[in-house]
Amino acid sequence: MEMYNDDIEIQFDKLVCTIEENPVIFTDPVERSSYLDVNLYTSAEGFQYNMLQPLYNKYIAYFDQFIKTNIGTSEGQKIFESTFRRVSAKYQNIHQRFIDSAKRQEWKHQSKNFIIHNPDNDFNIAKQQKYTRQAYQFFWKMSATQLYFIDEIKQYLDQQLRPYNAKAEPIINTSIVIPPNNEVIIENPIYHFSIHLEATKESHNILQYIWKQLKANDFISCTLPQFKQVFTSKTPIPIVWQKDYIQLSYLIKKMSPKFLLKPKTPSNYLVATKIFYNKSEGNFFNPSKIRHDKDPNSADRNLIDLIIMDSIDYFIRG
């Protein structure tokens, strides 16, 4: 039996759960603009992968060890349950605070609409407005990155508490594994893509080209290794998709089945909602229909078609 140590929780809350009320705006250079002492030069993506992701992993590892230590005795289970309920309720409230934050909505608005009223002169006014909008966009992205990890922690805690909640709904989205002895084992699904065996030889070239074109056209902002692991890792780390779900589902449709295998459960469209993060809205995509239901506008459709033709269709014949 082990009592809960909140050292990592305090570190996590300080970095993840605080909305910076007065972030610093610079326009010369704009890269000096900062949020929670993280500057725009570092970027929200750098904040995510270099700071928050390692801390999140450390927090989850501690939770896993805490469960393992306490689950064996009734007294330990009581400590685990009461601790997780308290922490879960806290992150639920913080999550809602981020969603309702007027400050975050102001940043989102100003990132597109900021103007300088009654300027003394118009010299470099357009440049100042542009850089100030970039600073507000950075603040919005930083807060959305925080919100993503708050949601991840909240989902993890809810999952651990599910067996202790008498009113919990049955677990769905499970896979059934039938071993040789015909005993049925229910396992939680692992959300990842699977590449055709015939396509693995050229997967680096294909993904590199797709990444380059998507990034150049502002669909994504991640690095090549971050993008590749989405399609090649069994435990992918979600990345940001900067367009709408309709463009994402169309891309997944075009990548299947020539490059990606098309399992029935979970579908590639469902996998995409677990791996591509809609950071502009502060959460994962949650479409009313988890499938490709409608093509995007002609410009995006033609662009994606061209990307697929010059990557998957170019390297994989037939």
JSON list of C-alpha atoms in Angstrom, two decimals, residues 192-197 199 207 230-232 251-263 268-269 271-272 276 312 316:
[
{"chain": "A", "resi": 192, "resn": "HIS", "atom": "CA", "xyz": [-2.81, 2.79, -35.13]},
{"chain": "A", "resi": 193, "resn": "PHE", "atom": "CA", "xyz": [-2.57, 2.55, -38.89]},
{"chain": "A", "resi": 194, "resn": "SER", "atom": "CA", "xyz": [-1.15, -0.47, -40.72]},
{"chain": "A", "resi": 195, "resn": "ILE", "atom": "CA", "xyz": [0.79, -0.11, -43.96]},
{"chain": "A", "resi": 196, "resn": "HIS", "atom": "CA", "xyz": [0.52, -2.70, -46.73]},
{"chain": "A", "resi": 197, "resn": "LEU", "atom": "CA", "xyz": [3.46, -5.07, -46.65]},
{"chain": "A", "resi": 199, "resn": "ALA", "atom": "CA", "xyz": [4.22, -0.61, -49.56]},
{"chain": "A", "resi": 207, "resn": "LEU", "atom": "CA", "xyz": [5.51, 9.68, -46.26]},
{"chain": "A", "resi": 230, "resn": "VAL", "atom": "CA", "xyz": [1.74, 8.56, -36.94]},
{"chain": "A", "resi": 231, "resn": "PHE", "atom": "CA", "xyz": [1.67, 5.93, -39.69]},
{"chain": "A", "resi": 232, "resn": "THR", "atom": "CA", "xyz": [4.47, 3.60, -38.59]},
{"chain": "A", "resi": 251, "resn": "LEU", "atom": "CA", "xyz": [-6.71, 12.13, -47.23]},
{"chain": "A", "resi": 252, "resn": "ILE", "atom": "CA", "xyz": [-7.29, 8.88, -45.32]},
{"chain": "A", "resi": 253, "resn": "LYS", "atom": "CA", "xyz": [-9.66, 7.72, -48.04]},
{"chain": "A", "resi": 254, "resn": "LYS", "atom": "CA", "xyz": [-7.06, 8.38, -50.75]},
{"chain": "A", "resi": 255, "resn": "MET", "atom": "CA", "xyz": [-4.30, 6.63, -48.78]},
{"chain": "A", "resi": 256, "resn": "SER", "atom": "CA", "xyz": [-6.44, 3.49, -48.52]},
{"chain": "A", "resi": 257, "resn": "PRO", "atom": "CA", "xyz": [-6.28, 0.73, -49.57]},
{"chain": "A", "resi": 258, "resn": "LYS", "atom": "CA", "xyz": [-3.20, 1.06, -51.78]},
{"chain": "A", "resi": 259, "resn": "PHE", "atom": "CA", "xyz": [-0.93, 2.29, -48.98]},
{"chain": "A", "resi": 260, "resn": "LEU", "atom": "CA", "xyz": [-2.93, 1.74, -45.78]},
{"chain": "A", "resi": 261, "resn": "LEU", "atom": "CA", "xyz": [-4.70, -1.49, -44.95]},
{"chain": "A", "resi": 262, "resn": "LYS", "atom": "CA", "xyz": [-8.44, -1.10, -44.40]},
{"chain": "A", "resi": 263, "resn": "PRO", "atom": "CA", "xyz": [-9.47, -2.93, -41.23]},
{"chain": "A", "resi": 268, "resn": "ASN", "atom": "CA", "xyz": [-8.95, 4.06, -40.45]},
{"chain": "A", "resi": 269, "resn": "TYR", "atom": "CA", "xyz": [-11.34, 6.99, -39.99]},
{"chain": "A", "resi": 271, "resn": "VAL", "atom": "CA", "xyz": [-8.00, 5.76, -35.94]},
{"chain": "A", "resi": 272, "resn": "ALA", "atom": "CA", "xyz": [-7.53, 9.19, -37.52]},
{"chain": "A", "resi": 276, "resn": "PHE", "atom": "CA", "xyz": [-4.85, 13.75, -35.50]},
{"chain": "A", "resi": 312, "resn": "ILE", "atom": "CA", "xyz": [1.61, 6.61, -53.41]},
{"chain": "A", "resi": 316, "resn": "ILE", "atom": "CA", "xyz": [3.43, 1.82, -55.90]}
]
